[in-house]
PDB file of C-alpha atoms in Angstrom:
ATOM      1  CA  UNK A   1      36.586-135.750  38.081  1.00  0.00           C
ATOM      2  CA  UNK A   2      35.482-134.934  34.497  1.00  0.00           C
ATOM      3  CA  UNK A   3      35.000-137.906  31.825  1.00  0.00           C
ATOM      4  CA  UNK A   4      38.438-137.599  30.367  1.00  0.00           C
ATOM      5  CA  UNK A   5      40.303-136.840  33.189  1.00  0.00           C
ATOM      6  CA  UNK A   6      39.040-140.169  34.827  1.00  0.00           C
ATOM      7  CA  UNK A   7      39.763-141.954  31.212  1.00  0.00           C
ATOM      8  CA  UNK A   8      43.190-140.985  31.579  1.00  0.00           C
ATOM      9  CA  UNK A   9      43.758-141.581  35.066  1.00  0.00           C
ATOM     10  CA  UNK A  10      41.996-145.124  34.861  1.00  0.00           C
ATOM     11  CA  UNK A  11      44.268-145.799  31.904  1.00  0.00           C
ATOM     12  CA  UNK A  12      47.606-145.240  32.991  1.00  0.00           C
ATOM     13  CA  UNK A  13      46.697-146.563  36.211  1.00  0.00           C
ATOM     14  CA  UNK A  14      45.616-150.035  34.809  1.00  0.00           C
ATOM     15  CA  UNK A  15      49.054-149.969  32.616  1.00  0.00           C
ATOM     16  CA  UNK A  16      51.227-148.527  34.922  1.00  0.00           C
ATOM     17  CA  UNK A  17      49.594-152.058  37.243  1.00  0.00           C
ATOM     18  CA  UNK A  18      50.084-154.113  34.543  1.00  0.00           C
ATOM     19  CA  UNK A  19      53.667-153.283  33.845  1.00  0.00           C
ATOM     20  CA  UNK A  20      54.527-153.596  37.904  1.00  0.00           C
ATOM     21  CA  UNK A  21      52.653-156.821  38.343  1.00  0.00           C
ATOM     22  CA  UNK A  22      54.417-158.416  35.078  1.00  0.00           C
ATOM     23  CA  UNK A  23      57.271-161.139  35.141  1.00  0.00           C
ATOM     24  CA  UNK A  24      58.947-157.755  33.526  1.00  0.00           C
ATOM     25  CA  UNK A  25      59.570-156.528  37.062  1.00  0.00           C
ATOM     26  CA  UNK A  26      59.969-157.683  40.693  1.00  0.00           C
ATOM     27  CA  UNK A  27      57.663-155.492  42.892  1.00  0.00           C
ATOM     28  CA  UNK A  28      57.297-155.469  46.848  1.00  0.00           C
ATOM     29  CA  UNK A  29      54.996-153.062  48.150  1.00  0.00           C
ATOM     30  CA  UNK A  30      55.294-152.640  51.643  1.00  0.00           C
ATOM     31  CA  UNK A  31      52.233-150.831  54.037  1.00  0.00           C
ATOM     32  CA  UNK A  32      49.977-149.811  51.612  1.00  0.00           C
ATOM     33  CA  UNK A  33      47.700-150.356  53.916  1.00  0.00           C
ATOM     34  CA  UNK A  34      49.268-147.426  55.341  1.00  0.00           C
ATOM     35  CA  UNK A  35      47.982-145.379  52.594  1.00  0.00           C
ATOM     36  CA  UNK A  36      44.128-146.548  51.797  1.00  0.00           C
ATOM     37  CA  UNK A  37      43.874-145.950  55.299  1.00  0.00           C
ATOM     38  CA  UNK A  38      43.992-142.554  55.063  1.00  0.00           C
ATOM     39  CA  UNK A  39      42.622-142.272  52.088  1.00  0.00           C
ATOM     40  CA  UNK A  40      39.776-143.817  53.941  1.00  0.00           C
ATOM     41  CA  UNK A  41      39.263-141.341  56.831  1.00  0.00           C
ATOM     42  CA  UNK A  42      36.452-139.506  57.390  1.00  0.00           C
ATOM     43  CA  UNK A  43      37.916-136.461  58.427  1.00  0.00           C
ATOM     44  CA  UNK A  44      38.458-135.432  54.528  1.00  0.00           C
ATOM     45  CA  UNK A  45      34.855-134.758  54.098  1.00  0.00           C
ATOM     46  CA  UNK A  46      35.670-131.644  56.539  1.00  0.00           C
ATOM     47  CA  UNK A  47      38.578-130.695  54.684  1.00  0.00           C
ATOM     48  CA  UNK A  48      41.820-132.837  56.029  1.00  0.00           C
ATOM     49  CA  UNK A  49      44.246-133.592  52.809  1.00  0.00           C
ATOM     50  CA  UNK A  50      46.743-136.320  52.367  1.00  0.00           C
ATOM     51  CA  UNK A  51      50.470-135.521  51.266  1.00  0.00           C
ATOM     52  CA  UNK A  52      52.205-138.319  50.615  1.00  0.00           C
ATOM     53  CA  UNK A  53      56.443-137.011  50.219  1.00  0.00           C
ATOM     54  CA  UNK A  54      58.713-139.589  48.142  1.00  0.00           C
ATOM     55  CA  UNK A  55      61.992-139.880  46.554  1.00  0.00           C
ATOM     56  CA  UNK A  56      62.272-139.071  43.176  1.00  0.00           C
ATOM     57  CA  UNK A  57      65.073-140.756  41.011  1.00  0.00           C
ATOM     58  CA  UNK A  58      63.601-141.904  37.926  1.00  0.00           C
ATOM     59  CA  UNK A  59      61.224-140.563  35.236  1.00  0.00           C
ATOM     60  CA  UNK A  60      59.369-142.998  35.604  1.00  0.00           C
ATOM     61  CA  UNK A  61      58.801-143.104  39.606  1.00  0.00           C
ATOM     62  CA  UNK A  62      55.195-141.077  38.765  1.00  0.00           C
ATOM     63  CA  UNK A  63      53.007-142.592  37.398  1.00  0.00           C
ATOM     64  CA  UNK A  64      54.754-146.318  37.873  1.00  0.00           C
ATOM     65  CA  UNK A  65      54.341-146.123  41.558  1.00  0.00           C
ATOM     66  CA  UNK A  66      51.066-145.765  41.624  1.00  0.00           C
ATOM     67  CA  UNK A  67      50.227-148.829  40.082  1.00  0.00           C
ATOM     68  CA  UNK A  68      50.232-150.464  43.769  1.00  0.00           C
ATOM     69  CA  UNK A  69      46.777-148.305  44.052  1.00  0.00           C
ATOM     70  CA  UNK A  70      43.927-151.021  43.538  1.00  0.00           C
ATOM     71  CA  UNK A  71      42.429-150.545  40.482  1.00  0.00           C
ATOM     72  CA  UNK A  72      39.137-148.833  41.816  1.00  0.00           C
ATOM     73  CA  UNK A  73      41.128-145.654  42.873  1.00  0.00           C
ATOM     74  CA  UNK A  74      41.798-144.867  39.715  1.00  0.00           C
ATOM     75  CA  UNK A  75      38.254-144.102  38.773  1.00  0.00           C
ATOM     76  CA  UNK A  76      38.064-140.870  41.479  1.00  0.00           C
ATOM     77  CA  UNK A  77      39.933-138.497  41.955  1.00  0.00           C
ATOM     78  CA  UNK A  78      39.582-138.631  45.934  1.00  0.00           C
ATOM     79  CA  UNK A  79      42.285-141.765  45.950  1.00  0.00           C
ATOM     80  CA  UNK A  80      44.265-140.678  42.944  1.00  0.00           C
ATOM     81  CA  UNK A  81      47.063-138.477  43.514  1.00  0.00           C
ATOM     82  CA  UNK A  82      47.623-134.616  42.520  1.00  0.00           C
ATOM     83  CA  UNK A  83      51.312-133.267  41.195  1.00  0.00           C
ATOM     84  CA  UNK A  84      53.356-130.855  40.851  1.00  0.00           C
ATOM     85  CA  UNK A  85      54.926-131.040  37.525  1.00  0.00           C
ATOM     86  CA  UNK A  86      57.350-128.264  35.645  1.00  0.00           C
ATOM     87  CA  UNK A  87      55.862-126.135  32.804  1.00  0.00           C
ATOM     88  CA  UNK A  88      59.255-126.466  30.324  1.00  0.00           C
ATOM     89  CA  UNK A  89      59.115-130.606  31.212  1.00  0.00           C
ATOM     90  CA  UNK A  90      55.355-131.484  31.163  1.00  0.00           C
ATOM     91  CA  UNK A  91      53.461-128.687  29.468  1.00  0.00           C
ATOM     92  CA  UNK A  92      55.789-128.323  26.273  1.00  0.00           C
ATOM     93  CA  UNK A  93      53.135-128.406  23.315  1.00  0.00           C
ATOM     94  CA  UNK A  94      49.446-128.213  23.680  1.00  0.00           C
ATOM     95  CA  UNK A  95      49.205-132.042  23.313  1.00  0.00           C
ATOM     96  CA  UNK A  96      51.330-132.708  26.361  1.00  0.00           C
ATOM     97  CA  UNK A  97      49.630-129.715  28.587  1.00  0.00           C
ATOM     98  CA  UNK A  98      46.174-131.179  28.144  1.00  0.00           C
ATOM     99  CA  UNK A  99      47.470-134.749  28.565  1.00  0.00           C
ATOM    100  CA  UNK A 100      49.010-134.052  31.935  1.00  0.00           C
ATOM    101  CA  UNK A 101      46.243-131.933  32.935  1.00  0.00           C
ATOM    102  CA  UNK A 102      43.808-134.360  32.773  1.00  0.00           C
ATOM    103  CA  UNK A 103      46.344-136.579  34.210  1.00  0.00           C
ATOM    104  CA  UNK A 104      45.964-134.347  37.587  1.00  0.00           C
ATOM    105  CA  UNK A 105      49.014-132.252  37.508  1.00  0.00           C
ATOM    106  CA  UNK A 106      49.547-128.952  38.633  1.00  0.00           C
ATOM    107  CA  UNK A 107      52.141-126.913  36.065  1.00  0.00           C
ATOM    108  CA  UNK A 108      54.704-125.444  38.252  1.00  0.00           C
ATOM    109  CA  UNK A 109      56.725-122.781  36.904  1.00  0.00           C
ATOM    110  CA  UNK A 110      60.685-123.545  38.033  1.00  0.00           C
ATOM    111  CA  UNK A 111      62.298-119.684  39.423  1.00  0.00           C
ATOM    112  CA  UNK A 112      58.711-118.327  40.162  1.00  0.00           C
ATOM    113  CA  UNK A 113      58.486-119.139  43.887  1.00  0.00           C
ATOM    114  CA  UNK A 114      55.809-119.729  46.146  1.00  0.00           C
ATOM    115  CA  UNK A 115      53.406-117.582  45.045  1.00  0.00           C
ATOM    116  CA  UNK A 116      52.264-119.261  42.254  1.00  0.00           C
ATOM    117  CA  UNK A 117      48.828-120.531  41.559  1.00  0.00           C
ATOM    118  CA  UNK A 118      49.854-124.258  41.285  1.00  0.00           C
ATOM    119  CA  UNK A 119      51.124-124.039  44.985  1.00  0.00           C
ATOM    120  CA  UNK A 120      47.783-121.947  45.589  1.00  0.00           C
ATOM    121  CA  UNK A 121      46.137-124.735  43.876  1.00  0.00           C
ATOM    122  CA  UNK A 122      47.613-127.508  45.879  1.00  0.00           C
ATOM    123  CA  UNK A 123      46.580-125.804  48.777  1.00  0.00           C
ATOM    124  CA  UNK A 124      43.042-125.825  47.443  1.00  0.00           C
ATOM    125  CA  UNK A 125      43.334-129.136  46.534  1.00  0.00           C
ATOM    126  CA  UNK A 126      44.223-129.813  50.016  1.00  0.00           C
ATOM    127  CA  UNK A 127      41.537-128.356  51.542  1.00  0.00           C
ATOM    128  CA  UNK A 128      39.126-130.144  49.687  1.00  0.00           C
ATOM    129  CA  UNK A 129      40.351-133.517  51.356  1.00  0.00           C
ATOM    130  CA  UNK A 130      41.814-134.451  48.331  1.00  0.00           C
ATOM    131  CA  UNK A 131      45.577-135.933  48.562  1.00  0.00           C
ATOM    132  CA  UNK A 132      48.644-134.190  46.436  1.00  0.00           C
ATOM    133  CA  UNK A 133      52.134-135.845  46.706  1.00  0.00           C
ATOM    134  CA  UNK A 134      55.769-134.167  46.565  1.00  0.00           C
ATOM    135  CA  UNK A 135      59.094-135.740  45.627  1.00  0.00           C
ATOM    136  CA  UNK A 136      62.691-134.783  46.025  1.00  0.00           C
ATOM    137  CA  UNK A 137      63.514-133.002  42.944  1.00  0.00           C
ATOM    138  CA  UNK A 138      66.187-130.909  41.894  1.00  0.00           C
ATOM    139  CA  UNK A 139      65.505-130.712  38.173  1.00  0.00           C
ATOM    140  CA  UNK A 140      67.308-134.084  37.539  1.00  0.00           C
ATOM    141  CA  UNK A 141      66.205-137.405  38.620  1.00  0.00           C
ATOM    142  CA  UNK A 142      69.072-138.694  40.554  1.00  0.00           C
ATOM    143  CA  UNK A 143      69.786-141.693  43.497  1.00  0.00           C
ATOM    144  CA  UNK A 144      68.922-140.584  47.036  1.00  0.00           C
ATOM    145  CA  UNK A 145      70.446-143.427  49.161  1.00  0.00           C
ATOM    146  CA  UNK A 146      73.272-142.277  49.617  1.00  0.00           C
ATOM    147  CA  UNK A 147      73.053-141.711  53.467  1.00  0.00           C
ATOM    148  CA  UNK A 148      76.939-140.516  54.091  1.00  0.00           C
ATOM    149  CA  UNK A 149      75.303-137.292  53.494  1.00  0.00           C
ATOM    150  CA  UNK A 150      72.228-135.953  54.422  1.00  0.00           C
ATOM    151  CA  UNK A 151      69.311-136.526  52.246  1.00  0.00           C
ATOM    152  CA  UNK A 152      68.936-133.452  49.641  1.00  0.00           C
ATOM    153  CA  UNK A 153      66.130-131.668  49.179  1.00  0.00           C
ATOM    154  CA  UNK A 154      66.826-128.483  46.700  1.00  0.00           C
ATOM    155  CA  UNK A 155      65.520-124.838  47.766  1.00  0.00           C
ATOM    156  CA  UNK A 156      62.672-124.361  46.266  1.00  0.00           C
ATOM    157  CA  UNK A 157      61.212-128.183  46.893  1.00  0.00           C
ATOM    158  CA  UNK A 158      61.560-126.962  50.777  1.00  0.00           C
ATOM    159  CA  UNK A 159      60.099-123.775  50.401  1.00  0.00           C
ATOM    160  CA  UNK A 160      57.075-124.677  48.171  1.00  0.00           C
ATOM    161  CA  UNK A 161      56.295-127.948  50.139  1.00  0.00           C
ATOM    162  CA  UNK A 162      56.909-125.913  52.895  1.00  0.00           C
ATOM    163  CA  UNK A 163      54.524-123.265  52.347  1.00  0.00           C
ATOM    164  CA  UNK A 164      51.499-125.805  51.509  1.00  0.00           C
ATOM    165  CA  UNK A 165      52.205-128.166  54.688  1.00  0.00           C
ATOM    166  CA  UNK A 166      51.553-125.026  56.375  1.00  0.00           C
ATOM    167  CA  UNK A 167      48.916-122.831  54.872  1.00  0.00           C
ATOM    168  CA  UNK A 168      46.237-125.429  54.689  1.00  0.00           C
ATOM    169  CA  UNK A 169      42.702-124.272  56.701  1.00  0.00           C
ATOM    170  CA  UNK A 170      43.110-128.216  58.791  1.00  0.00           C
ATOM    171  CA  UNK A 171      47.143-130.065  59.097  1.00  0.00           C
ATOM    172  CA  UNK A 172      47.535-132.282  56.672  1.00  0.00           C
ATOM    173  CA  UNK A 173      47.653-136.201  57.115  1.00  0.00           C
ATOM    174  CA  UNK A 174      51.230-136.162  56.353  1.00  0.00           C
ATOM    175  CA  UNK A 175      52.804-139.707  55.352  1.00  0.00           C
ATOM    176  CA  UNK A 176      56.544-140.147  54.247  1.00  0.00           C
ATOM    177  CA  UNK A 177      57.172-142.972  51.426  1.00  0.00           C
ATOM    178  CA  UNK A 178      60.374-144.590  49.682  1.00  0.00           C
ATOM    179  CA  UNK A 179      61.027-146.351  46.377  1.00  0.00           C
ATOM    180  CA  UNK A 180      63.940-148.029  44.895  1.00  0.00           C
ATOM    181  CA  UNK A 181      64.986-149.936  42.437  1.00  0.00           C
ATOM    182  CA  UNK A 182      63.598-146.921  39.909  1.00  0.00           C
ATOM    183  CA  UNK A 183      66.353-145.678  39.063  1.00  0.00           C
ATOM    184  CA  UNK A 184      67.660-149.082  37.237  1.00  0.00           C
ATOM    185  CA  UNK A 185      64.236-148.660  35.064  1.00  0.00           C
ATOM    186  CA  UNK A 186      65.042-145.863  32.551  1.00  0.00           C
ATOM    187  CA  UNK A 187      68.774-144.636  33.675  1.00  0.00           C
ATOM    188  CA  UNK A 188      69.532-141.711  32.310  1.00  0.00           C
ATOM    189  CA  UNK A 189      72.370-140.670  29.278  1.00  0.00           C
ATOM    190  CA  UNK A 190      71.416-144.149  27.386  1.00  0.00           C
ATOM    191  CA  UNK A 191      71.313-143.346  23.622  1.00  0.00           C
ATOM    192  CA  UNK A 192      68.622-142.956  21.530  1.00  0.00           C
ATOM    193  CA  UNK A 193      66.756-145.054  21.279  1.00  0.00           C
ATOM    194  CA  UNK A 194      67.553-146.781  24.386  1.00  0.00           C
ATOM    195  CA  UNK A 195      66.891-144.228  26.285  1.00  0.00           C
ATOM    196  CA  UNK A 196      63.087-144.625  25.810  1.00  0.00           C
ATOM    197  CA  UNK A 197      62.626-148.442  26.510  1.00  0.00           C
ATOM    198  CA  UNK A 198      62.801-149.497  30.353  1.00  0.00           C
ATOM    199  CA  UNK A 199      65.227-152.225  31.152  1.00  0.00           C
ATOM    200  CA  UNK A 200      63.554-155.521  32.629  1.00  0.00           C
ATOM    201  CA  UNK A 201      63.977-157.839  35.520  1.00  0.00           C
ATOM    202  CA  UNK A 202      64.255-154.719  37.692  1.00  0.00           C
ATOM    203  CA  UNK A 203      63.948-155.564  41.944  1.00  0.00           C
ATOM    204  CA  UNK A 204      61.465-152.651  42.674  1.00  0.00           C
ATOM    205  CA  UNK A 205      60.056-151.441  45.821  1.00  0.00           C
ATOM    206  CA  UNK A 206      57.559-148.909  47.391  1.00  0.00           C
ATOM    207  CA  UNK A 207      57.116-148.504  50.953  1.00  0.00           C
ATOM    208  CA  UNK A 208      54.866-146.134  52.771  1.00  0.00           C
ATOM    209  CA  UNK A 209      55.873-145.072  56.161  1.00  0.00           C
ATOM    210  CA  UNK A 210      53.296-144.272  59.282  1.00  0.00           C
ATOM    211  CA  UNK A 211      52.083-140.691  59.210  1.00  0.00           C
ATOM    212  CA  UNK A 212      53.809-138.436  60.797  1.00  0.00           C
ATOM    213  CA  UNK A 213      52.472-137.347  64.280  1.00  0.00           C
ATOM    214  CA  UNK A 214      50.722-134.184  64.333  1.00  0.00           C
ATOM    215  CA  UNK A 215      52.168-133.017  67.698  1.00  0.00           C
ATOM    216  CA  UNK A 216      55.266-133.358  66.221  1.00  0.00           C
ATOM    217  CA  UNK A 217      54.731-130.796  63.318  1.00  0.00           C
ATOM    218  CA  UNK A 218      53.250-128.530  65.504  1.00  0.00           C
ATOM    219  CA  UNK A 219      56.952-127.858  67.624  1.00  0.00           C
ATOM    220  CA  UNK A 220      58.072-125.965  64.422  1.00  0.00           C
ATOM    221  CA  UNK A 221      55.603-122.788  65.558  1.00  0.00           C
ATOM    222  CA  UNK A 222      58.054-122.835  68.937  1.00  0.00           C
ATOM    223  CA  UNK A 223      60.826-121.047  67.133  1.00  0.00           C
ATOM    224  CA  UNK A 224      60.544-117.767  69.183  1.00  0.00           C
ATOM    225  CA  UNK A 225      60.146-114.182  67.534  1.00  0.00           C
ATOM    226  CA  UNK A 226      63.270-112.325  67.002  1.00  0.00           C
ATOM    227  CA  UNK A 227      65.443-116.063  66.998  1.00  0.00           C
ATOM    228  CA  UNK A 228      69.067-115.619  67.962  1.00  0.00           C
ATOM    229  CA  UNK A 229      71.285-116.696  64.943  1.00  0.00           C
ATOM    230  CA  UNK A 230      72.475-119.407  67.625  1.00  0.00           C
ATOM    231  CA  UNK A 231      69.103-120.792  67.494  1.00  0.00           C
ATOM    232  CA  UNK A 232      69.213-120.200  63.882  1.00  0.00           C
ATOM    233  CA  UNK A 233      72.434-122.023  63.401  1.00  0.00           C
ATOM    234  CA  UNK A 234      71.315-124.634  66.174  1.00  0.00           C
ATOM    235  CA  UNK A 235      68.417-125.764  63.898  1.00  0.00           C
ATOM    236  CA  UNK A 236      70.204-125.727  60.466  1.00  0.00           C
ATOM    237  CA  UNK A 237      68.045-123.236  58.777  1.00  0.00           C
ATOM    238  CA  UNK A 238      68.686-120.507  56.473  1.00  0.00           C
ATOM    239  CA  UNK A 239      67.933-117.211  57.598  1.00  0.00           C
ATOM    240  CA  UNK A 240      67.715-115.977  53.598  1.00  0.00           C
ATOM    241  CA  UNK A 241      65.476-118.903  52.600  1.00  0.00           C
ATOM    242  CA  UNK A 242      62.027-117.533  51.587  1.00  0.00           C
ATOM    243  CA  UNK A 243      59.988-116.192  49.465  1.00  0.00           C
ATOM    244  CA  UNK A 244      59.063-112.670  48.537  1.00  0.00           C
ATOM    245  CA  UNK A 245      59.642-110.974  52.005  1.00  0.00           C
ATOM    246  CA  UNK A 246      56.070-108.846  51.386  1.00  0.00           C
ATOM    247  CA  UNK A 247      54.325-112.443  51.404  1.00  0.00           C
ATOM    248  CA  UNK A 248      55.505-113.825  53.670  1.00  0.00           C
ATOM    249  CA  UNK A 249      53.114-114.635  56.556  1.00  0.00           C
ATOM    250  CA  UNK A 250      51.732-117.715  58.503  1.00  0.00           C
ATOM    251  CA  UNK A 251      48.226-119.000  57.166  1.00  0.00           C
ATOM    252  CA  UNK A 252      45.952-121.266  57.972  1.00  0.00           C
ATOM    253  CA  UNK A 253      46.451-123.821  60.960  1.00  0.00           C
ATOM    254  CA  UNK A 254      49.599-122.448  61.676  1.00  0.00           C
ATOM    255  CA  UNK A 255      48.490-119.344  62.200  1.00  0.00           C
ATOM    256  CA  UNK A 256      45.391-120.648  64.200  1.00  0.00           C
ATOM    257  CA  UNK A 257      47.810-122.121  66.691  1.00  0.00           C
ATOM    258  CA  UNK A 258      50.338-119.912  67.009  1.00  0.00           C
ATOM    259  CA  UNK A 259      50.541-117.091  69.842  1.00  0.00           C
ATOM    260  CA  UNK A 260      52.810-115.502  68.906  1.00  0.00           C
ATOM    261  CA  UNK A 261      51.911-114.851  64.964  1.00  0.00           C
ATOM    262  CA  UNK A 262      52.595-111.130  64.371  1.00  0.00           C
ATOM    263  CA  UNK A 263      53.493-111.362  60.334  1.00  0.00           C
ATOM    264  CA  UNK A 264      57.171-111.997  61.045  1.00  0.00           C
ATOM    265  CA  UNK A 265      58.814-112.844  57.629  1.00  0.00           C
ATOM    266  CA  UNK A 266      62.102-114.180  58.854  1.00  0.00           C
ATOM    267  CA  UNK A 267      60.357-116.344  61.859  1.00  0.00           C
ATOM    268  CA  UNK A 268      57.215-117.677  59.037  1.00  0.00           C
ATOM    269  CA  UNK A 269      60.583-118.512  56.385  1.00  0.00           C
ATOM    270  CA  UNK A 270      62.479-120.618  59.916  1.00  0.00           C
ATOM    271  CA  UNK A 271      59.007-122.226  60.997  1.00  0.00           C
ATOM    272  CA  UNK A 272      58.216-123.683  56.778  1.00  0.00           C
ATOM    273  CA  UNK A 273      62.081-124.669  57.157  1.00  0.00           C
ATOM    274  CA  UNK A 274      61.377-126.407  60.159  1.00  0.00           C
ATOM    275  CA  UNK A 275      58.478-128.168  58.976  1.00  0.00           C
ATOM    276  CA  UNK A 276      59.904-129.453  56.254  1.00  0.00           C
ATOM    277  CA  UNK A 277      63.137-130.840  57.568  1.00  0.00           C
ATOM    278  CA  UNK A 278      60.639-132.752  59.976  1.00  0.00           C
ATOM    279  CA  UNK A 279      59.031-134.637  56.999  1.00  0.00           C
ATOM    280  CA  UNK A 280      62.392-134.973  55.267  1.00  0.00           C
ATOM    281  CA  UNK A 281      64.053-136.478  58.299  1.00  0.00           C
ATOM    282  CA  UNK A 282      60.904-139.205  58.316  1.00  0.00           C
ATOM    283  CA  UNK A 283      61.633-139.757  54.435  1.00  0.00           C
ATOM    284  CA  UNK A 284      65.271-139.885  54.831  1.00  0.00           C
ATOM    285  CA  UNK A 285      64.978-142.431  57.743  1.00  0.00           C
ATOM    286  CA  UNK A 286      61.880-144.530  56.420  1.00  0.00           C
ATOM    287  CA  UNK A 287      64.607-144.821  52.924  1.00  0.00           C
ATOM    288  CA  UNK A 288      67.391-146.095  55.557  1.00  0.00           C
ATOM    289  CA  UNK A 289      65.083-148.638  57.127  1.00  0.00           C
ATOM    290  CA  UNK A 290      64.458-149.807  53.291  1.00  0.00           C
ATOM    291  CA  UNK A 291      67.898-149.879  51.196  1.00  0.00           C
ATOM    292  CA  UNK A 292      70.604-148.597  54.013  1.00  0.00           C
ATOM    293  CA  UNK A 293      71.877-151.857  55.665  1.00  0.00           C
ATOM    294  CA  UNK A 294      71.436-153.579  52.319  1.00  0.00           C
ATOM    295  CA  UNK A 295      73.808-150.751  51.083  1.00  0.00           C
ATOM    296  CA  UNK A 296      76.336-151.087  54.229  1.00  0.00           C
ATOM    297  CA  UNK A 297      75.784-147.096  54.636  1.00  0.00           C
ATOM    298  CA  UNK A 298      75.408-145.605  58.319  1.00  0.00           C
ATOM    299  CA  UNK A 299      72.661-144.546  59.561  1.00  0.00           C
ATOM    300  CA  UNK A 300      71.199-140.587  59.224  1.00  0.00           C
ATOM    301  CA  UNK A 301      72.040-139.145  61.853  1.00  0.00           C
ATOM    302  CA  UNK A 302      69.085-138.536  64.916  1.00  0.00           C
TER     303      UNK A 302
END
């Protein structure tokens, strides 16, 4: 971690901590323990990543959230998170690019896919040991506790998650977390200049869910070549949902472990399907074991 980038981190760590652990806001944090224990293994000197997957439904989920880190982490970029963060949000004016830059996000370019070299990078970054997070975005920061309907994840979060849970050289330690209470922060269509000053006395919460068992993620590489549209159908995948159809291929420990890996676009597009509905069902239910009974809703479904 360069000078600056560790000045910036360190700083809006330290005010993003200061804000959460003010009588401005109520803040529980549940199993962070959950977290520094993984940030703690051993196994990322060889090249095992974090990915921490989260909610999003406030502009102001990343960076507040991660002022439940203890102020240490900050000051490396081994137990600071990496993003994913839009080029036409984020990276606007040169200001703002190097700001978020050094601020250890990846620009993402919305409509360009998979293939890009911040999902590339990510990967990288993963490989490394080093721990990048993803959050339910569709381009607008909206609720997502509404469990009468199945947690949303748009396209191209489940493709381009998708593709990195997959591709790395080791799996990924792979733990689902949920926030609330965000969303009352900074709501959205407030006029100016409301809409720049975060309400106070908020209830907030971040809870960090066990990692998700390896064994587990590894049943996705069952789906069998040539699937029937049954099985398709069975599984709730999209046989169209992909990537360029000339990229796409298995890589790195999925491909290691799977027998019967013969560059099969439509069976490598169902197996990063499958892999990500796994981690979203373990976000959607860790969220209903947070806010759903408070919220009277039913539970997702198993």
């Amino acid at each position: 971690m360069s000078f600056l980038s560790s000045l910036t981190v360190t700083s809006i760590g330290l005010t993003c901590k200061a804000f959460l652990l003010s009588p401005l806001t109520n803040t529980s944090v549940n199993n962070l323990h959950i977290l520094k224990n993984a940030l703690s293994l051993n196994s990322r000197n060889n090249g095992q990543g974090i990915i921490t997957v989260c909610n999003h439904i406030s502009t102001l989920d990343d960076p507040v959230t991660w002022g439940v880190l203890p102020a240490s982490y900050y000051l490396s970029s081994r137990t600071t998170r990496w993003g994913l963060g839009a080029s036409e949000v984020m990276f606007t004016n040169p200001v703002f690019s190097a700001f978020f830059r050094l601020g250890q996000i990846l620009e993402t370019f919305r409509g360009q896919g998979i293939y890009q070299p911040s999902v590339d990078a990510a990967i990288s970054k993963l490989n490394q040991g080093h721990w990048p997070t993803f959050r339910d975005s569709s381009g607008a920061c909206k609720p997502t506790y509404l469990f009468s309907v199945s947690f949303r994840l748009d396209n191209q979060f489940k493709i381009r998650s998708g593709r990195i849970l997959m591709s790395t050289t080791q799996m990924p330690v792979v733990i689902p977390m949920w926030i609330s209470g965000f969303d009352r922060l900074m709501p959205e269509g407030r006029p100016f200049p409301y809409k720049y000053l975060p309400h106070m006395g908020v209830d907030l919460s971040v809870t960090f869910g066990e990692p998700i068992d390896p064994e587990l993620l590894k049943r996705a590489l069952l789906i069998p070549r040539d699937p029937a549209p049954s099985t398709i159908h069975n599984l709730g995948l999209e046989p169209t949902l992909g990537g360029s159809t000339t990229q796409e291929h298995l890589e790195g420990w999925s491909k290691n472990l799977d027998p019967l890996h013969d560059e099969d676009a439509l069976r490598t597009s169902l197996i990063r399907q499958q892999l990500t509905s796994i981690v979203h069902d373990h976000v959607q239910k860790l969220g209903y074991s947070v806010s759903g009974p408070l919220l009277g809703a039913p539970p997702p479904p198993p």
